[in-house]
mmCIF file of C-alpha atoms in Angstrom:
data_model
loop_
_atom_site.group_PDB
_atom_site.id
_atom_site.type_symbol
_atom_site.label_atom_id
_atom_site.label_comp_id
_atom_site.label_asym_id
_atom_site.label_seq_id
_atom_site.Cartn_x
_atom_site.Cartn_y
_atom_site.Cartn_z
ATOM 1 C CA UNK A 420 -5.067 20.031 6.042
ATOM 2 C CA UNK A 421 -4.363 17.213 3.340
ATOM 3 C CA UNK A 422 -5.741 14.083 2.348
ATOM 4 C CA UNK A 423 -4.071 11.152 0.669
ATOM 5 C CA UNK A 424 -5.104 8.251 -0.541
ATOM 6 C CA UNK A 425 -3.590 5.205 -2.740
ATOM 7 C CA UNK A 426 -5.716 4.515 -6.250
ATOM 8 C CA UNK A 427 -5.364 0.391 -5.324
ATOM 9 C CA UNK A 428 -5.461 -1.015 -1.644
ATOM 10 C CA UNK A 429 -3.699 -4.295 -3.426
ATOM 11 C CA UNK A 430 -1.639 -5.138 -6.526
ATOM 12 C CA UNK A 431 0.090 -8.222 -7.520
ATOM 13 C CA UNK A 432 2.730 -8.282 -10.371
ATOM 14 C CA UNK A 433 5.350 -11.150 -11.712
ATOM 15 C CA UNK A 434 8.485 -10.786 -11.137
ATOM 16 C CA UNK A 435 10.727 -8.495 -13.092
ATOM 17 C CA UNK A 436 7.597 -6.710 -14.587
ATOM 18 C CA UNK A 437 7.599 -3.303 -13.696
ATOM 19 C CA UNK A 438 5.256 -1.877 -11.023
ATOM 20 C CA UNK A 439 3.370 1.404 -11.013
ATOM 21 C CA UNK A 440 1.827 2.288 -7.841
ATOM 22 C CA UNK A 441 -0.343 5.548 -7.969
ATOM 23 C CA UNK A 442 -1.322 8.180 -5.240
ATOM 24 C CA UNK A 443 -3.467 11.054 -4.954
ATOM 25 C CA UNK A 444 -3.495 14.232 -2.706
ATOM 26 C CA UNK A 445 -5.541 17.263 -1.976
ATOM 27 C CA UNK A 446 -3.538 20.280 -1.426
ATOM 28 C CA UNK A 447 -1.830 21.970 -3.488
ATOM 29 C CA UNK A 448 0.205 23.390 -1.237
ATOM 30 C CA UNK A 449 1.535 20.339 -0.070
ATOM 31 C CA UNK A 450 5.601 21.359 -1.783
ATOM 32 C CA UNK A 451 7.479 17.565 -0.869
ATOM 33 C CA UNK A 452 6.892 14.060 -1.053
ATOM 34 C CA UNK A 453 8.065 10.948 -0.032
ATOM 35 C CA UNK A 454 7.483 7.324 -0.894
ATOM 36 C CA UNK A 455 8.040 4.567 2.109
ATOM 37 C CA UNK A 456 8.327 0.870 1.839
ATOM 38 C CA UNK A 457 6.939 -0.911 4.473
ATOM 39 C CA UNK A 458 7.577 -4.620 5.121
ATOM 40 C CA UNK A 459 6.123 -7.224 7.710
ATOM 41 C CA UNK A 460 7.215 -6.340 11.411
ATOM 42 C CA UNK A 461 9.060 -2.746 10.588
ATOM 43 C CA UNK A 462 8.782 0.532 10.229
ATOM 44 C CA UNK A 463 8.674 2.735 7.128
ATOM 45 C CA UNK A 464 11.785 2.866 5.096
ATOM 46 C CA UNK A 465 12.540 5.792 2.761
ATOM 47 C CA UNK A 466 12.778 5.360 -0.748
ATOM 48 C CA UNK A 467 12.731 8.386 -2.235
ATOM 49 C CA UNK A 468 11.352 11.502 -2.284
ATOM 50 C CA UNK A 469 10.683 14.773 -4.585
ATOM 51 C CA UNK A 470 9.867 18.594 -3.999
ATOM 52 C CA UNK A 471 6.961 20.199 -6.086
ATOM 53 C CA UNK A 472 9.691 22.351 -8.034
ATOM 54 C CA UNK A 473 10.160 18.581 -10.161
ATOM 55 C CA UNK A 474 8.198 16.562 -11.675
ATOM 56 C CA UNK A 475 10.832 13.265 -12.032
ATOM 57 C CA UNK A 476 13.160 12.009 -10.125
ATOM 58 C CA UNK A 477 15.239 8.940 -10.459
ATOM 59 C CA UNK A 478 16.484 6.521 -8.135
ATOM 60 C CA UNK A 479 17.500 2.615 -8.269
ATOM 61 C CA UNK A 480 15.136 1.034 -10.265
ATOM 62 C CA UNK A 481 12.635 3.761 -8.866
ATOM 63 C CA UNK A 482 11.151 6.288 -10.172
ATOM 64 C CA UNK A 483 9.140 9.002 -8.844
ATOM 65 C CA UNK A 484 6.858 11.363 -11.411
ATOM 66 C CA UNK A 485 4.530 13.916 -9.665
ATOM 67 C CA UNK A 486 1.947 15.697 -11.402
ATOM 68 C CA UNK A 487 1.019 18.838 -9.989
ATOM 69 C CA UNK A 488 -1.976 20.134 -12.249
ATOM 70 C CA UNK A 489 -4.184 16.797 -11.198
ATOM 71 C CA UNK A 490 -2.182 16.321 -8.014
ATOM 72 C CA UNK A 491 -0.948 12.725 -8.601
ATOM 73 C CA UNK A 492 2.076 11.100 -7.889
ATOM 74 C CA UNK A 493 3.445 7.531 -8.850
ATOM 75 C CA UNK A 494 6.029 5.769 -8.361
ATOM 76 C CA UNK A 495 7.424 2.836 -10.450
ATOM 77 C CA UNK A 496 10.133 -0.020 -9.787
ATOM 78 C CA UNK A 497 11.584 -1.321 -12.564
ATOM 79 C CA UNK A 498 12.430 -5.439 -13.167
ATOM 80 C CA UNK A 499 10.312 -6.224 -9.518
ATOM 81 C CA UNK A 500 11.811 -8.190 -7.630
ATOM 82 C CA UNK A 501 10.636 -10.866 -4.571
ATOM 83 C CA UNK A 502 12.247 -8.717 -1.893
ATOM 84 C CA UNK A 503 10.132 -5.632 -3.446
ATOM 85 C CA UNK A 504 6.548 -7.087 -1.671
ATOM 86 C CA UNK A 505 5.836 -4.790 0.888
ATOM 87 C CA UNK A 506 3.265 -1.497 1.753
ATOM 88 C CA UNK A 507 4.568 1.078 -0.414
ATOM 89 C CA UNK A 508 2.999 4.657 1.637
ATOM 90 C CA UNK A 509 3.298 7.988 0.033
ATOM 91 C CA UNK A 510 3.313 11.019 2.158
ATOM 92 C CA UNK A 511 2.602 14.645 1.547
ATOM 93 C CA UNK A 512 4.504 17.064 3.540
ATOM 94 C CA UNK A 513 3.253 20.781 4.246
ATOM 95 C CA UNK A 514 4.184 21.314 7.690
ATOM 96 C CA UNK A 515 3.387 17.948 8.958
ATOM 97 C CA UNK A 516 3.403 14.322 7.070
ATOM 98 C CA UNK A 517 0.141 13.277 5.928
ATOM 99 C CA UNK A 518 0.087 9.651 4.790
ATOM 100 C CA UNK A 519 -1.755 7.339 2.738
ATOM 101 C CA UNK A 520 -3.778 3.798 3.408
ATOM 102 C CA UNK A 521 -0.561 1.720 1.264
ATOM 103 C CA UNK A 522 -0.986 0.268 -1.198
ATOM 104 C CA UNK A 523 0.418 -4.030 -0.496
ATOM 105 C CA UNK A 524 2.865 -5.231 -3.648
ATOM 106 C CA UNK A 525 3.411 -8.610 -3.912
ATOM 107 C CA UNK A 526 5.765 -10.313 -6.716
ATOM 108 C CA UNK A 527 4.524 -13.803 -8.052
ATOM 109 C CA UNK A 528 7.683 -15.499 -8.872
ATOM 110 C CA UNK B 721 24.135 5.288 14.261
ATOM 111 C CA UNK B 722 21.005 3.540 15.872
ATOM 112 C CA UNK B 723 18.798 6.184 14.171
ATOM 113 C CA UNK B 724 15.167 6.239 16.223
ATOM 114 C CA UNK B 725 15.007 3.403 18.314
ATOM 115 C CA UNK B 726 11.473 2.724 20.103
ATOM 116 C CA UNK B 727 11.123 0.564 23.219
ATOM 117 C CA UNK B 728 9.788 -1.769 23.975
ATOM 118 C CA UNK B 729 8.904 -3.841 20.929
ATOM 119 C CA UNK B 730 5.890 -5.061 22.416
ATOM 120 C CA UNK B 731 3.258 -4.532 25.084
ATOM 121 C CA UNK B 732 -0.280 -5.928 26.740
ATOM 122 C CA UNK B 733 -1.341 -3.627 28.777
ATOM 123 C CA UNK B 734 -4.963 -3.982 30.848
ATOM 124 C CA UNK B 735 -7.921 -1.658 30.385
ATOM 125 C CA UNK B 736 -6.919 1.559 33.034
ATOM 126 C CA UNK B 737 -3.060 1.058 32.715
ATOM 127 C CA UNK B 738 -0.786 4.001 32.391
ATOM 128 C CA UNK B 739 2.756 3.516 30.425
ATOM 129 C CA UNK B 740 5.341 5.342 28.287
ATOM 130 C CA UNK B 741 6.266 4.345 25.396
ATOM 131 C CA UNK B 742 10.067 5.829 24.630
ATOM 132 C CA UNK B 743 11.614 6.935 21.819
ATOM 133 C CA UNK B 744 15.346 7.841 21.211
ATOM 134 C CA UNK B 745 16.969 9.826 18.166
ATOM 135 C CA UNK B 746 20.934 10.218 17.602
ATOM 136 C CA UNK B 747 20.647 12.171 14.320
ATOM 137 C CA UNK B 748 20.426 15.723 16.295
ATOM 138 C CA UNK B 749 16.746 15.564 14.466
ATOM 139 C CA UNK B 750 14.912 18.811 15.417
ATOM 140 C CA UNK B 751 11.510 17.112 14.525
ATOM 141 C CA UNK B 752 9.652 14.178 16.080
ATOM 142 C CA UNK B 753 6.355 12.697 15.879
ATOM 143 C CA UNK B 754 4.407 9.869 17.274
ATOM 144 C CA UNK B 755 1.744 7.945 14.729
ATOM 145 C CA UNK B 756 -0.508 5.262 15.409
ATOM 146 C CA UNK B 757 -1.095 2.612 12.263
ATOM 147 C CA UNK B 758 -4.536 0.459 12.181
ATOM 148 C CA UNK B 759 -5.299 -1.499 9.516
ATOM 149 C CA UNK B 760 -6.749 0.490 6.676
ATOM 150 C CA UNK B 761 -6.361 3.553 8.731
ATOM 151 C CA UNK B 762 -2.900 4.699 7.787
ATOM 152 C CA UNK B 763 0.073 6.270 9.653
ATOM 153 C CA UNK B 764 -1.922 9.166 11.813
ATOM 154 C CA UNK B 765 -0.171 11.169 13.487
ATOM 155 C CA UNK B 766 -0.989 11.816 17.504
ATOM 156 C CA UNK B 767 1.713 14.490 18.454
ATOM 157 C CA UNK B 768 4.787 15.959 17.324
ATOM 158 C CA UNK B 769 7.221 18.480 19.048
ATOM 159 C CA UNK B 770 9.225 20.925 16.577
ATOM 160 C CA UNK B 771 12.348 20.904 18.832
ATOM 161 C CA UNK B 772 12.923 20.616 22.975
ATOM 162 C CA UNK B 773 10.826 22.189 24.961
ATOM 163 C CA UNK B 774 7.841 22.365 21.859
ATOM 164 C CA UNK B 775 5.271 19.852 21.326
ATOM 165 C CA UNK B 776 1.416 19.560 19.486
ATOM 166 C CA UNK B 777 -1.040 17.358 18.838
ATOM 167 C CA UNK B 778 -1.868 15.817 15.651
ATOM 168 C CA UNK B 779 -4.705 14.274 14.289
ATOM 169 C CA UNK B 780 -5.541 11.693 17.283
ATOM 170 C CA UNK B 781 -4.132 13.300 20.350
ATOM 171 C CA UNK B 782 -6.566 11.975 22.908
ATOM 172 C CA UNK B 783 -5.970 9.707 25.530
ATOM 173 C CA UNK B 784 -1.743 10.699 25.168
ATOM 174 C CA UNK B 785 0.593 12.602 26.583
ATOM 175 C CA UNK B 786 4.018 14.111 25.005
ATOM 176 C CA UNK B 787 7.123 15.668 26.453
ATOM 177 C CA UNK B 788 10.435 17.111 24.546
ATOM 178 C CA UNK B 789 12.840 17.633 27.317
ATOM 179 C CA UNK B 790 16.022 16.860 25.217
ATOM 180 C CA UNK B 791 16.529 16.789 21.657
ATOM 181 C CA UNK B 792 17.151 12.833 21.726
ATOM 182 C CA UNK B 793 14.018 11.904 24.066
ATOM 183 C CA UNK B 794 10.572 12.303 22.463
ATOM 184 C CA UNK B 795 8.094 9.580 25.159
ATOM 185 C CA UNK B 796 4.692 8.609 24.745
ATOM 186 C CA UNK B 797 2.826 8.558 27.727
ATOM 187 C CA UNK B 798 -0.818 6.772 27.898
ATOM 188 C CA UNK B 799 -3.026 7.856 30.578
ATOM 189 C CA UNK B 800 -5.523 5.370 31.126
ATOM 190 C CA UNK B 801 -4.693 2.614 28.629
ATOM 191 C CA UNK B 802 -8.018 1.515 26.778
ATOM 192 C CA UNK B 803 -8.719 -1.171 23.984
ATOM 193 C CA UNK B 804 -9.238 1.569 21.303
ATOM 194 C CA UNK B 805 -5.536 2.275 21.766
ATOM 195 C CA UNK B 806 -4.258 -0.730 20.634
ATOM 196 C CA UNK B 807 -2.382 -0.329 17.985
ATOM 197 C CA UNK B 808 0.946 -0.600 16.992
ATOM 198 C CA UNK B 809 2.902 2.924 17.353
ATOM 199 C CA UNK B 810 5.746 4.623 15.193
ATOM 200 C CA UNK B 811 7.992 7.044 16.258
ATOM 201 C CA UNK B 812 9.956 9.312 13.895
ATOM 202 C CA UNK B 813 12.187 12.269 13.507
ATOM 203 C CA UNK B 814 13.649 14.764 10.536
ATOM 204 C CA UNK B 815 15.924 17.308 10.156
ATOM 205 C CA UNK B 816 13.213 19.481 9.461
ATOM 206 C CA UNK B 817 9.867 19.661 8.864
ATOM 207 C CA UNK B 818 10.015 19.069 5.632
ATOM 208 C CA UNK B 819 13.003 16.599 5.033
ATOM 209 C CA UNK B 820 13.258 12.888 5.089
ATOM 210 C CA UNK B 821 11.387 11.332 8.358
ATOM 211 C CA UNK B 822 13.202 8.031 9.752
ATOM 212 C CA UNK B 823 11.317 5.480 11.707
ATOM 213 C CA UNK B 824 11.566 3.190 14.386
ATOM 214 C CA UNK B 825 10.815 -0.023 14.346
ATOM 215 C CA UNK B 826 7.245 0.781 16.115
ATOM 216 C CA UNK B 827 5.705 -0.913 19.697
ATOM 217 C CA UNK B 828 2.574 -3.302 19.193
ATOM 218 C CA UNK B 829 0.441 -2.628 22.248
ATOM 219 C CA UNK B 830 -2.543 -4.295 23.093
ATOM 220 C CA UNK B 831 -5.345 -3.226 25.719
ATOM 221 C CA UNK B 832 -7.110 -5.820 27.406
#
């Protein structure tokens, strides 16, 4: 199977500081993964995602880095903005999505 | 496109109940799965079906029922609704297994 879990249940940061938000998994099999924003009342959106061949990928204001010798992953928004507070969920993918707790961002204006 | 679109949005249901959740996917996605989210607990997933005619159980599978008739259709059924299953319930579907899963905008169910 896999496990994943999110290094902080909770992290507050002021607005247009970037955010770093950090997640751990067990298999090293796992070969895909996916960051999803989550906000009040919805479903998971897709923000982006990144196969085990990489170790960066780049999106707007996001970033994705994925270590695969300590099995981390991160991802980071750049200048945060208001509309960025939500549960941010990484998955791992082998087979089947296994997710993670989420980690809640909220922006202090 | 609708993408995955869950009804209904909301449900109370009492203790003993029996109900179906549906779920509906215009993508042509071979892959859907059902998850349950509870605070602190996570997206788990309860079953998924790999295309028509194929499904399997997940993590939490007891107490539901799946069927993949069509590739669009992917219901939830719940056999004897009891508190421990509310919750509020995601459906989603991929391309593949391991591509990009879209969500619905989920059902919050309550058992009284």
């Amino acid at each position: 199977g896999e496990s994943v879990g999110l290094h902080l249940p909770t992290l507050s940061v002021q607005e247009g500081d970037n955010s770093i938000i950090n997640c751990a998994y067990s298999n090293s099999a796992s070969d895909y993964f996916i960051w999803y924003k989550q906000e009040s009342g919805k479903g998971p959106q897709f923000i982006i995602d990144i196969r085990s061949n990489m170790d960066k990928r780049q999106g707007q204001r996001v970033t994705v880095l994925l270590n695969k010798t300590v099995k981390h992953l991160s991802l980071q928004i750049a200048a945060t903005q208001p509309g960025d507070s939500a549960v941010y969920f990484c998955a791992a993918v082998r087979g089947q999505f296994y997710f993670g707790t989420g980690t809640s961002l909220t922006v202090i204006p | 496109n609708a993408g995955v679109t869950q009804t209904p949005k909301f449900q109370v249901l009492k203790t003993g109940q029996s109900m179906t959740l549906q779920c509906a996917q215009d993508m042509n996605h071979e892959y859907m799965s059902w998850y349950r989210q509870d605070p602190g607990m996570g997206l788990r997933l309860i079953h998924y079906s790999v295309g028509a005619g194929i499904t399997d159980q997940g993590e939490v599978p007891n107490g539901y029922n799946v069927s993949r008739s069509t590739t669009e259709d992917f219901p939830l059924r719940l056999l004897s609704a009891a508190p421990s299953q509310t919750s509020v319930y995601f459906c989603a579907s991929s391309y593949q297994t391991d591509t990009e899963a879209f969500f619905g905008q989920g059902t919050r169910l309550t058992v009284v």
